[in-house]
Structures are given as C-alpha cells and as structure tokens.
Short mmCIF file of C-alpha atoms and ligand atoms in Angstrom, two decimals:
data_model
loop_
_atom_site.label_atom_id
_atom_site.label_comp_id
_atom_site.label_asym_id
_atom_site.label_seq_id
_atom_site.Cartn_x
_atom_site.Cartn_y
_atom_site.Cartn_z
CA MET A 1 -7.56 9.46 -25.74
CA SER A 2 -3.89 10.26 -26.36
CA SER A 3 -1.30 8.05 -28.09
CA ILE A 4 0.13 6.77 -24.80
CA ILE A 5 0.26 3.11 -23.81
CA TYR A 6 -0.47 3.45 -20.08
CA PRO A 7 1.53 1.24 -17.71
CA VAL A 8 -0.15 -1.13 -15.26
CA THR A 9 -3.56 -0.09 -16.56
CA ASN A 10 -6.55 -1.85 -18.09
CA LEU A 11 -5.85 -0.71 -21.65
CA ALA A 12 -9.50 -1.23 -22.62
CA ALA A 13 -10.78 1.07 -19.86
CA VAL A 14 -8.28 3.83 -19.16
CA GLU A 15 -9.63 6.17 -16.49
CA GLN A 16 -7.86 9.46 -16.38
CA ILE A 17 -6.85 11.95 -13.79
CA ASN A 18 -4.64 14.66 -15.21
CA ILE A 19 -2.20 15.87 -12.54
CA VAL A 20 -0.65 19.19 -13.50
CA SER A 21 1.20 20.44 -10.39
CA GLY A 22 2.24 19.61 -6.84
CA LYS A 23 3.29 21.35 -3.65
CA GLY A 24 4.24 19.70 -0.35
CA VAL A 25 2.06 16.61 0.14
CA TYR A 26 -0.63 17.82 -2.31
CA VAL A 27 -1.08 17.51 -6.07
CA TYR A 28 -3.57 19.35 -8.31
CA ASP A 29 -5.47 18.20 -11.38
CA ASP A 30 -6.28 20.16 -14.53
CA ALA A 31 -9.62 21.28 -13.03
CA GLY A 32 -7.82 22.76 -10.00
CA ASN A 33 -8.89 20.00 -7.57
CA GLN A 34 -6.49 19.35 -4.69
CA TYR A 35 -5.52 15.81 -3.66
CA LEU A 36 -3.50 14.65 -0.67
CA GLU A 37 -0.90 12.31 -2.22
CA GLY A 38 -1.34 9.42 0.21
CA LEU A 39 0.92 7.01 -1.69
CA SER A 40 3.83 9.39 -2.40
CA GLY A 41 3.09 8.90 -6.11
CA LEU A 42 4.24 5.30 -6.44
CA TRP A 43 5.83 4.99 -2.96
CA CYS A 44 8.62 7.39 -3.90
CA SER A 45 8.05 11.12 -3.31
CA ALA A 46 9.54 11.19 0.19
CA LEU A 47 10.08 14.94 0.24
CA GLY A 48 6.80 15.72 -1.47
CA TYR A 49 6.56 18.23 -4.30
CA GLY A 50 8.32 21.51 -5.03
CA ASN A 51 11.25 21.08 -2.63
CA GLU A 52 13.30 24.17 -3.44
CA GLU A 53 16.63 22.87 -2.17
CA LEU A 54 16.35 19.76 -4.32
CA ILE A 55 15.32 21.76 -7.35
CA ALA A 56 18.27 24.13 -6.84
CA ALA A 57 20.72 21.20 -6.56
CA ILE A 58 19.32 19.66 -9.75
CA ASN A 59 19.46 22.98 -11.65
CA SER A 60 22.99 23.64 -10.49
CA GLN A 61 24.13 20.19 -11.67
CA LEU A 62 22.41 20.73 -15.02
CA GLU A 63 24.47 23.88 -15.46
CA THR A 64 27.78 22.28 -14.39
CA LEU A 65 27.59 18.91 -16.16
CA SER A 66 24.24 17.88 -17.60
CA TYR A 67 25.44 14.44 -18.70
CA SER A 68 28.44 12.19 -18.69
CA HIS A 69 28.61 8.41 -18.97
CA LEU A 70 30.59 5.82 -17.03
CA PHE A 71 31.52 3.38 -19.85
CA GLY A 72 35.14 2.32 -20.04
CA GLY A 73 35.89 3.80 -16.63
CA ARG A 74 35.06 7.42 -17.47
CA THR A 75 33.78 9.00 -14.27
CA HIS A 76 32.65 12.24 -12.64
CA PRO A 77 32.75 13.64 -9.10
CA VAL A 78 29.02 13.44 -8.31
CA VAL A 79 28.74 9.68 -8.87
CA ILE A 80 31.90 9.08 -6.83
CA GLU A 81 30.51 11.17 -3.99
CA LEU A 82 27.17 9.35 -4.09
CA ALA A 83 28.77 5.89 -4.06
CA ASP A 84 31.00 6.87 -1.11
CA LYS A 85 28.06 8.27 0.78
CA LEU A 86 25.93 5.16 0.22
CA ALA A 87 28.84 2.85 1.08
CA ALA A 88 28.97 4.45 4.51
CA MET A 89 25.22 3.89 4.97
CA VAL A 90 24.55 0.30 3.87
CA PRO A 91 25.24 -2.72 6.10
CA ILE A 92 27.24 -4.48 3.33
CA PRO A 93 31.03 -4.83 3.73
CA ASP A 94 33.06 -2.84 1.20
CA ALA A 95 29.86 -2.30 -0.80
CA LYS A 96 29.96 -1.61 -4.54
CA PHE A 97 27.16 0.13 -6.45
CA PHE A 98 25.85 -0.42 -9.96
CA PHE A 99 23.65 2.56 -10.81
CA SER A 100 20.70 2.59 -13.19
CA ASN A 101 17.37 4.34 -13.57
CA SER A 102 14.70 2.16 -12.03
CA GLY A 103 14.08 -0.52 -9.46
CA SER A 104 13.47 -3.03 -12.26
CA GLU A 105 16.85 -2.30 -13.84
CA ALA A 106 18.58 -2.60 -10.47
CA ASN A 107 16.99 -6.03 -10.04
CA ASP A 108 17.80 -7.13 -13.59
CA SER A 109 21.38 -5.99 -12.98
CA HIS A 110 21.48 -8.14 -9.85
CA VAL A 111 20.25 -11.19 -11.76
CA LYS A 112 22.97 -10.66 -14.35
CA MET A 113 25.68 -9.96 -11.76
CA LEU A 114 24.74 -13.08 -9.80
CA ARG A 115 25.12 -15.14 -12.99
CA TYR A 116 28.40 -13.41 -13.83
CA TYR A 117 29.64 -14.08 -10.30
CA SER A 118 28.65 -17.76 -10.27
CA ASN A 119 30.71 -18.23 -13.43
CA ALA A 120 33.58 -16.22 -11.95
CA ILE A 121 33.86 -18.43 -8.87
CA GLY A 122 33.69 -21.63 -10.92
CA LYS A 123 30.19 -22.60 -9.73
CA PRO A 124 28.20 -22.11 -12.93
CA GLN A 125 25.35 -24.26 -11.59
CA LYS A 126 24.78 -21.87 -8.62
CA LYS A 127 22.35 -19.52 -10.36
CA LYS A 128 18.84 -20.19 -9.10
CA ILE A 129 17.03 -17.48 -7.18
CA ILE A 130 14.28 -18.01 -4.63
CA ALA A 131 11.59 -15.31 -4.71
CA LEU A 132 8.39 -14.97 -2.70
CA ASP A 133 4.84 -15.52 -3.78
CA ARG A 134 3.26 -12.01 -3.92
CA GLY A 135 6.69 -10.34 -3.97
CA TYR A 136 7.07 -7.39 -6.35
CA HIS A 137 10.41 -6.69 -8.00
CA GLY A 138 9.48 -4.78 -11.15
CA VAL A 139 8.56 -5.42 -14.75
CA THR A 140 11.64 -5.86 -16.94
CA VAL A 141 12.02 -9.44 -18.15
CA ALA A 142 14.08 -10.78 -15.25
CA ALA A 143 12.51 -8.53 -12.59
CA ALA A 144 8.98 -9.49 -13.72
CA SER A 145 10.02 -13.14 -13.51
CA LEU A 146 11.07 -12.58 -9.89
CA THR A 147 7.75 -10.84 -9.18
CA GLY A 148 5.24 -13.27 -7.69
CA LEU A 149 1.98 -11.59 -8.75
CA PRO A 150 0.02 -13.50 -11.43
CA VAL A 151 -1.28 -10.36 -13.12
CA MET A 152 2.29 -9.25 -13.88
CA HIS A 153 2.97 -12.60 -15.60
CA SER A 154 -0.26 -12.96 -17.50
CA HIS A 155 0.26 -13.36 -21.29
CA PHE A 156 3.94 -12.34 -21.18
CA ASP A 157 5.40 -15.90 -21.33
CA LEU A 158 8.18 -14.89 -18.92
CA PRO A 159 11.32 -17.06 -18.71
CA VAL A 160 10.77 -17.99 -15.06
CA ASP A 161 12.12 -21.53 -15.44
CA ALA A 162 14.91 -20.56 -17.80
CA LEU A 163 16.13 -18.06 -15.22
CA GLY A 164 15.95 -20.69 -12.48
CA ILE A 165 13.46 -18.78 -10.35
CA LEU A 166 11.89 -20.75 -7.51
CA ARG A 167 8.79 -19.56 -5.67
CA ALA A 168 8.56 -19.68 -1.87
CA ASP A 169 5.53 -19.12 0.40
CA CYS A 170 4.35 -15.58 1.11
CA PRO A 171 5.03 -14.83 4.80
CA HIS A 172 1.62 -13.22 5.37
CA TYR A 173 0.20 -14.75 8.53
CA PHE A 174 -3.33 -13.32 8.15
CA ARG A 175 -3.82 -14.82 4.65
CA GLY A 176 -1.51 -17.83 4.89
CA LYS A 177 -2.23 -19.42 8.25
CA VAL A 178 -3.81 -22.84 8.22
CA GLY A 179 -6.63 -23.46 10.73
CA ASP A 180 -5.74 -22.13 14.16
CA GLU A 181 -1.99 -22.19 13.53
CA SER A 182 -0.13 -19.65 15.71
CA GLU A 183 2.19 -17.08 14.13
CA ASP A 184 5.19 -19.03 15.45
CA GLU A 185 3.88 -22.28 13.97
CA PHE A 186 3.20 -20.51 10.68
CA VAL A 187 6.81 -19.24 10.53
CA SER A 188 8.16 -22.71 11.40
CA ARG A 189 6.09 -24.28 8.61
CA LEU A 190 7.33 -21.76 6.05
CA LEU A 191 10.92 -22.32 7.16
CA ARG A 192 10.48 -26.09 6.86
CA ASN A 193 9.13 -25.64 3.34
CA LEU A 194 12.02 -23.38 2.44
CA GLU A 195 14.60 -25.77 3.82
CA GLN A 196 12.95 -28.62 1.92
CA MET A 197 13.13 -26.56 -1.28
CA ILE A 198 16.84 -25.90 -0.70
CA PHE A 199 17.38 -29.59 -0.03
CA ASP A 200 15.40 -30.73 -3.11
CA GLU A 201 17.08 -28.28 -5.49
CA GLY A 202 20.52 -28.55 -3.89
CA ALA A 203 22.02 -25.58 -2.04
CA ASP A 204 24.90 -25.54 -4.51
CA THR A 205 22.43 -24.62 -7.30
CA ILE A 206 20.93 -21.61 -5.47
CA ALA A 207 22.62 -18.21 -5.63
CA ALA A 208 20.22 -15.98 -3.71
CA PHE A 209 16.92 -15.50 -1.93
CA VAL A 210 15.24 -12.17 -2.72
CA ALA A 211 12.57 -10.45 -0.62
CA GLU A 212 11.24 -7.03 0.20
CA PRO A 213 11.72 -6.40 3.94
CA LEU A 214 8.08 -5.27 3.92
CA MET A 215 6.20 -6.35 0.80
CA GLY A 216 4.66 -3.34 -0.95
CA ALA A 217 2.73 -3.92 -4.16
CA GLY A 218 1.75 -7.44 -3.05
CA GLY A 219 -0.48 -5.87 -0.39
CA VAL A 220 1.76 -4.03 2.12
CA ILE A 221 2.56 -7.25 3.92
CA VAL A 222 4.60 -7.15 7.10
CA PRO A 223 6.34 -10.55 7.15
CA ALA A 224 5.31 -12.73 10.09
CA GLU A 225 7.25 -12.05 13.29
CA GLY A 226 10.75 -13.52 13.17
CA TYR A 227 10.42 -14.84 9.61
CA LEU A 228 13.20 -12.86 7.90
CA PRO A 229 15.89 -13.31 10.62
CA LYS A 230 15.16 -17.06 10.56
CA VAL A 231 15.43 -17.10 6.77
CA GLN A 232 18.76 -15.30 7.07
CA ALA A 233 20.09 -17.95 9.50
CA LEU A 234 18.98 -20.72 7.13
CA LEU A 235 20.58 -19.05 4.10
CA ASN A 236 23.85 -18.50 5.97
CA LYS A 237 23.94 -22.21 6.76
CA HIS A 238 23.63 -23.01 3.05
CA ASP A 239 25.88 -20.26 1.64
CA ILE A 240 23.02 -18.51 -0.18
CA PHE A 241 22.92 -14.71 -0.46
CA LEU A 242 20.11 -12.78 1.20
CA TRP A 243 19.07 -10.07 -1.26
CA ALA A 244 16.89 -7.30 0.17
CA ASP A 245 14.80 -5.41 -2.35
CA GLU A 246 14.71 -2.07 -0.54
CA VAL A 247 13.16 -0.19 -3.46
CA ILE A 248 10.16 0.89 -1.34
CA CYS A 249 11.54 0.41 2.19
CA GLY A 250 14.88 2.16 1.72
CA PHE A 251 15.55 5.61 3.19
CA GLY A 252 13.17 5.87 6.08
CA ARG A 253 9.89 4.41 4.91
CA THR A 254 9.56 1.93 7.80
CA GLY A 255 10.96 4.34 10.41
CA ASN A 256 14.62 3.34 10.02
CA ASP A 257 17.28 3.91 7.37
CA PHE A 258 16.40 0.59 5.68
CA GLY A 259 13.61 -1.95 5.96
CA SER A 260 16.32 -4.50 6.73
CA THR A 261 17.14 -2.60 9.93
CA THR A 262 13.46 -2.63 10.92
CA MET A 263 13.19 -6.37 10.24
CA GLY A 264 16.49 -7.26 11.97
CA ILE A 265 18.34 -8.65 8.96
CA LYS A 266 21.73 -7.90 7.42
CA PRO A 267 21.46 -8.49 3.67
CA ASP A 268 24.30 -9.47 1.33
CA LEU A 269 22.77 -7.64 -1.64
CA MET A 270 20.40 -4.66 -1.79
CA SER A 271 18.31 -2.91 -4.43
CA LEU A 272 17.76 0.81 -3.92
CA ALA A 273 15.59 3.25 -5.92
CA LYS A 274 12.52 5.48 -5.45
CA GLN A 275 13.29 7.51 -2.27
CA LEU A 276 17.00 7.46 -3.16
CA SER A 277 16.29 10.70 -5.04
CA SER A 278 12.81 11.30 -3.65
CA ALA A 279 11.73 10.66 -7.27
CA TYR A 280 12.90 14.07 -8.48
CA VAL A 281 15.12 12.33 -11.08
CA PRO A 282 15.08 8.56 -11.72
CA ILE A 283 17.98 6.64 -10.18
CA SER A 284 18.54 3.19 -8.68
CA ALA A 285 21.41 1.11 -7.40
CA ALA A 286 22.21 -2.60 -7.21
CA VAL A 287 24.48 -3.06 -4.18
CA ILE A 288 26.87 -6.00 -3.83
CA PRO A 289 29.61 -6.90 -1.35
CA GLY A 290 33.23 -6.09 -2.14
CA ALA A 291 34.21 -9.77 -2.22
CA MET A 292 31.67 -10.45 -4.99
CA TYR A 293 32.99 -7.48 -6.93
CA GLU A 294 36.58 -8.73 -6.66
CA ALA A 295 35.65 -12.05 -8.27
CA MET A 296 33.72 -10.27 -11.04
CA ALA A 297 36.64 -7.91 -11.66
CA GLU A 298 39.07 -10.79 -12.11
CA GLN A 299 36.75 -12.50 -14.58
CA SER A 300 36.14 -9.31 -16.57
CA ALA A 301 39.89 -9.18 -17.24
CA ASP A 302 39.50 -12.40 -19.30
CA VAL A 303 37.09 -10.79 -21.76
CA GLY A 304 38.43 -7.30 -21.39
CA MET A 305 35.24 -5.85 -19.96
CA PHE A 306 32.19 -6.27 -17.75
CA GLY A 307 29.58 -6.18 -20.53
CA HIS A 308 26.67 -4.57 -18.70
CA GLY A 309 25.71 -0.91 -18.41
CA TYR A 310 23.22 1.76 -19.42
CA THR A 311 23.60 5.10 -21.20
CA TYR A 312 22.29 6.72 -18.04
CA THR A 313 24.23 4.67 -15.46
CA GLY A 314 25.36 7.22 -12.85
CA HIS A 315 23.67 10.16 -14.61
CA PRO A 316 25.15 13.25 -12.89
CA VAL A 317 21.82 15.04 -12.47
CA ALA A 318 20.25 11.96 -10.86
CA CYS A 319 23.29 11.56 -8.59
CA ALA A 320 23.08 15.23 -7.55
CA ALA A 321 19.38 14.79 -6.74
CA ALA A 322 20.16 11.68 -4.67
CA LEU A 323 22.98 13.38 -2.78
CA LYS A 324 20.78 16.33 -1.88
CA ALA A 325 17.86 14.08 -0.88
CA LEU A 326 20.16 12.05 1.41
CA GLU A 327 21.54 15.27 2.91
CA ILE A 328 18.02 16.52 3.68
CA TYR A 329 16.93 13.15 5.17
CA GLU A 330 19.92 13.24 7.50
CA ARG A 331 19.81 16.91 8.41
CA ASP A 332 16.06 16.89 9.13
CA ASP A 333 16.23 13.52 10.92
CA LEU A 334 13.51 12.23 8.63
CA TYR A 335 13.92 8.53 9.41
CA ALA A 336 13.21 9.16 13.10
CA ARG A 337 10.40 11.50 12.09
CA ALA A 338 8.94 8.71 9.93
CA ALA A 339 8.94 6.50 13.04
CA THR A 340 7.11 9.11 15.14
CA MET A 341 4.63 10.10 12.44
CA GLY A 342 4.38 6.42 11.53
CA ALA A 343 3.25 5.55 15.06
CA HIS A 344 0.49 8.15 14.66
CA LEU A 345 -0.51 6.78 11.24
CA GLN A 346 -0.58 3.18 12.49
CA SER A 347 -2.68 4.03 15.53
CA ARG A 348 -5.16 6.02 13.42
CA LEU A 349 -5.40 3.17 10.87
CA GLN A 350 -6.18 0.80 13.75
CA GLU A 351 -9.36 2.80 14.42
CA TYR A 352 -10.83 1.00 11.40
CA ALA A 353 -9.95 -2.50 12.64
CA ASP A 354 -13.52 -3.17 13.83
CA HIS A 355 -15.20 -1.89 10.68
CA ASP A 356 -17.44 -4.45 8.94
CA LEU A 357 -15.39 -4.35 5.72
CA VAL A 358 -11.95 -4.54 7.33
CA GLY A 359 -10.11 -7.86 7.62
CA GLU A 360 -6.68 -6.65 8.70
CA VAL A 361 -4.90 -3.38 9.45
CA ARG A 362 -1.13 -3.61 9.09
CA GLY A 363 2.02 -1.62 8.52
CA LYS A 364 5.26 -0.20 9.92
CA GLY A 365 6.39 3.39 10.04
CA LEU A 366 4.84 5.48 7.28
CA ILE A 367 3.52 2.57 5.23
CA GLY A 368 0.34 0.67 5.97
CA ALA A 369 -2.70 -1.03 4.51
CA ILE A 370 -6.29 -1.77 5.31
CA GLU A 371 -7.39 -5.04 3.75
CA LEU A 372 -11.08 -5.09 2.83
CA VAL A 373 -12.77 -8.49 3.04
CA ALA A 374 -16.03 -10.08 1.95
CA ASN A 375 -16.56 -11.80 5.30
CA LYS A 376 -15.26 -10.22 8.47
CA GLU A 377 -15.72 -13.39 10.55
CA THR A 378 -13.73 -15.71 8.30
CA GLY A 379 -11.49 -13.14 6.59
CA GLN A 380 -12.74 -14.39 3.20
CA ALA A 381 -11.24 -12.22 0.44
CA PHE A 382 -13.32 -10.58 -2.30
CA ALA A 383 -13.44 -12.68 -5.45
CA ASP A 384 -12.18 -9.81 -7.62
CA GLY A 385 -10.84 -6.27 -7.37
CA ARG A 386 -14.15 -4.38 -7.73
CA VAL A 387 -14.44 -3.31 -4.09
CA GLY A 388 -10.78 -2.24 -3.91
CA ALA A 389 -11.15 -0.26 -7.12
CA PHE A 390 -14.32 1.38 -5.81
CA ALA A 391 -12.56 2.35 -2.55
CA GLN A 392 -9.69 3.88 -4.51
CA ARG A 393 -12.14 5.95 -6.58
CA ALA A 394 -14.11 6.94 -3.49
CA CYS A 395 -10.89 8.22 -1.88
CA GLN A 396 -10.13 10.17 -5.03
CA ASN A 397 -13.60 11.75 -4.87
CA GLU A 398 -12.73 12.85 -1.32
CA GLY A 399 -9.47 14.47 -2.51
CA LEU A 400 -7.17 11.64 -1.43
CA LEU A 401 -4.93 9.56 -3.68
CA LEU A 402 -4.41 6.02 -2.38
CA ARG A 403 -3.99 2.72 -4.24
CA ALA A 404 -5.83 -0.54 -3.87
CA VAL A 405 -3.11 -3.19 -4.23
CA ALA A 406 -3.33 -6.95 -4.61
CA GLY A 407 -7.09 -6.66 -5.07
CA SER A 408 -8.61 -5.17 -1.96
CA SER A 409 -5.83 -3.83 0.27
CA VAL A 410 -5.90 -0.05 0.38
CA ALA A 411 -2.29 1.14 0.73
CA PHE A 412 -1.13 4.22 2.62
CA CYS A 413 2.40 5.54 2.04
CA PRO A 414 2.45 9.33 2.40
CA PRO A 415 5.53 11.54 1.90
CA LEU A 416 7.94 11.43 4.87
CA ILE A 417 7.36 15.17 5.36
CA ILE A 418 3.67 14.69 6.18
CA GLU A 419 2.41 16.54 9.26
CA GLU A 420 0.26 15.00 11.99
CA SER A 421 -2.74 17.12 10.97
CA GLN A 422 -2.35 15.92 7.36
CA ILE A 423 -2.34 12.29 8.55
CA ASP A 424 -5.59 13.09 10.36
CA GLU A 425 -6.97 14.66 7.18
CA MET A 426 -6.02 11.51 5.25
CA ILE A 427 -7.71 9.23 7.81
CA GLU A 428 -10.90 11.27 7.84
CA LYS A 429 -11.13 11.35 4.05
CA PHE A 430 -10.53 7.60 3.96
CA GLY A 431 -13.27 7.13 6.59
CA ARG A 432 -15.84 8.85 4.38
CA ALA A 433 -14.69 6.79 1.39
CA LEU A 434 -15.06 3.61 3.46
CA VAL A 435 -18.70 4.46 4.27
CA ALA A 436 -19.39 4.81 0.53
CA THR A 437 -17.49 1.57 -0.19
CA LEU A 438 -19.56 -0.41 2.33
CA GLU A 439 -22.77 0.89 0.76
CA TYR A 440 -21.49 -0.15 -2.67
CA ALA A 441 -20.44 -3.63 -1.49
CA LYS A 442 -23.87 -4.17 0.11
CA LYS A 443 -25.75 -2.90 -2.93
CA GLU A 444 -23.78 -5.21 -5.23
CA ASN A 445 -24.25 -8.16 -2.84
CA LEU A 446 -20.51 -8.62 -2.49
CA ILE A 447 -20.54 -9.11 1.27
CA GLU A 448 -21.09 -12.56 2.72
C1 PLP B 1 10.03 -3.54 -4.13
C2 PLP B 1 10.09 -3.05 -5.52
N1 PLP B 1 11.08 -3.47 -6.33
C3 PLP B 1 11.19 -3.05 -7.59
C4 PLP B 1 10.29 -2.16 -8.11
C5 PLP B 1 10.41 -1.73 -9.55
O1 PLP B 1 10.81 -0.41 -9.60
P1 PLP B 1 10.56 0.44 -10.95
O2 PLP B 1 9.09 0.62 -11.08
O3 PLP B 1 11.31 1.71 -10.66
O4 PLP B 1 11.16 -0.33 -12.05
C6 PLP B 1 9.25 -1.68 -7.31
C7 PLP B 1 8.26 -0.72 -7.86
O5 PLP B 1 7.27 -0.41 -7.26
C8 PLP B 1 9.14 -2.14 -5.99
O6 PLP B 1 8.13 -1.75 -5.21
#
C-alpha cells in the first residue's frame, strides 16, 4: 500500500488497478491487460487517450508560456482567446468566465459570486440556493454541501444550513413516482413542492436553483419529461437564477453542445469542466451573465478588489488544451456524432431492459445507465451497494471499465470518439458481466 489517501474510496479496503497507459478508447494496466474505458475516466476523456493534436498544442504552449497568473488584471492571450470562444458558445448574454481547475472549484466560485452579487445589489438576504436530492456538484466545502448524496456528507459536518442550501425532490420518475402516478402528474407534484418551498422561504431570500441537466453521479438520471423547462418558468416568475451544472453534460455528452440545449432550458449561470479540455489538463469555468458581473465590478471598486482567485486561474497550458479540444469538437462535428453514436448506445442498452436484474435503462446521447434491482416486478432497490460493486468488478474482469453509481446503477459514458463496433464490444462485455452478476445475486439471496 502506498502513502496515498485515495479519493472516493473505502479507505479500509482499497482495491487497486494500476493504469499505466492509454490509447484511443482503451487503457492498459501494469500487467498489460487492455480495458475499454467505458466511463471516459470520470466522465471526462471525450477525445480518449493519446490525441496527438492535443498533446502538440499542450507542448507548444509549455514552450511559449508555461505559466502566468491573472491576479491584479495581469493577462495572457490564450485565456482571452478561450473566454471569447466560450462566450460565443454559451446561451448566456454577455457571459463572463471565472476559470479554475475543477468542477468543485467552479461551483464554490459560483456560491461565492452569488453571495458577492446579492450584497452588491443591496439584497443581502437573497443568498439561499436550492439543490436537488441526489444531485452531484463536487466535494469542496460549498460544492459538497450542494451535493445531495448522503455518502458525500457523512461525517464531514458540512455547513449546509449556514450556506442556506435547500433540498428539492429528485426528478427521477422511476424511483420517485407514488403509486400509479403518471409522469406528468409526477412533474406537477414536484413543481407544486418547489413552489411551496419558494413561498415558505420567500422568493426574495433565494438566489439560485442549481441542477445538472442530466444527473450523473446520482445515477445517470434523465429528469422527468418537461421538468426542467417548467422549473425555469417558475424561477423566472420569482426572479431566481437557473444555474446549470454542465460539468458532465457540457461539450457534446448528451448529443448537443450543452445538456441545457438537450433539456430545452436557457440557464442564467453555468459550470463547465471535464470535457472542456477533454481532461488533458485540469480546467473549469464558472459562467455568469454580464449584468451580474457589472454589479460585482461596481462593488469591488469599494474594497479595491474582487477577493477571489486561484494561483492556477486561467493557467495558459490548460487554456491551450481547452482551445484545441473545442477546435477538434467543432471540426470533427463531435456533438452530432455523439447524437448518432448515442442513439446506437441507447438502443443497445435497451436490449437489457427485460433482463431479470434490470429495473430501468435510461440515458441520452453518449451517457446512460442500467439500474439493477432486487425485484423486477416492483422495482425494489438493493439494500446496499454489493450487487453494483460486483457488476463493476465483473465488467473489469471482462476488460471493461464502468462505474456503479448511487448503489446499483451501472453507468456508461464512453469517449465521444468511440466507434460503433466499440460500443458493440462494450455491450457484449457488459452482457457477460451481467450473467455473472445475476448468478452472484442469486447465490447471495439478494433477489426478491
Ligand atoms: C455535475 C458535476 N459537478 C461537479 C463535479 C465536480 O467536479 P470535480 O471532480 O472536477 O471537482 C462533478 C464531478 O464529477 C460533476 O459530475
């Protein structure tokens, strides 16, 4: 065992796989075994591994300017170019970008900027943020507080109340419906609950509502039909920002530029990371509208500065990687390709819908999940994560890296460059793993 504290790991039972290299959609361990990377690492390696153009752009930037900071208004051409490029892409008027290294930092930056802004506009009470049950927004103190997964809160004593974070219903119809409620009725009930929450708390105390357009780590949940556009209409009525956490969905994952496009919403704020640079160098961005920036700028004049920023904000090498990744996505029409390949992935995943262990098959574009259940008739979930963990290991034994998320949902999120034959390879490997998983669940008496 090395001296590393492993993230999001059972520290008392670290199981190791030592990945030493990667090429295309495959990675290789220290024993030379090949694995199809079915989750793009952690939902991020859009262009797969060993992309020579990206590597050349990164190397060239390292030679020209390996580092420069942005404090006090110092700047450099690569960050300016990236911000201009992104401003032309996002659906936010006169968008401004705060760059950092990770999705969590982007979200923490948003929490701070929302607070800064509420003070700037003379509404210091308008600071609460509504976040969804089972939403995932990262692990820094504020981002983890927004996250709605109990395991990410356990034993950390997070300042959820101090930050004014309110928890709204998860819009997962399969898990959340009551009795024989239709999907429409389910959405109406959730909207009524949300409106009641806004009424009880007071709209003038709520700054924003944050959601992933498609919820990733919480189980790859496609929000119930019509839910997000209806939420947007409600928020508009109450002057509350809609904040889309696009950390997974952004840059083609759901078959469009952003998950917001796929879900038919037009957010006020966005968080971008992961595929922004195809994970070759860490970079993220918190995106706000120009009008919000103007108010913040005026206020910063009072104190002489906007007191937030990281050593690596706008790191030139990360910006160069992002610019090249965006250029490749556009040139190779990868968002449309994700839609076409995504349709193939979704239809192949559906082949497992009738399997005894499968409760729901869901997804959009090149992201999907198969939820394993203890009782196919009733959809009863497994009591713990043993079956999901077994399925993940069984996939690994077949040479396929997937992740069981939120207990027993096996997530698929391959690189956007995946070929149809490689999707087929992934599905077949998963099929064999599913046979082994069913045997295990039966042997352990975990099926009802
Ligand atoms: C939707 C979403 N937001 C935020 C984050 C946090 O990003 P990071 O792990 O880069 O801090 C993640 C990470 O998976 C995510 O999926």
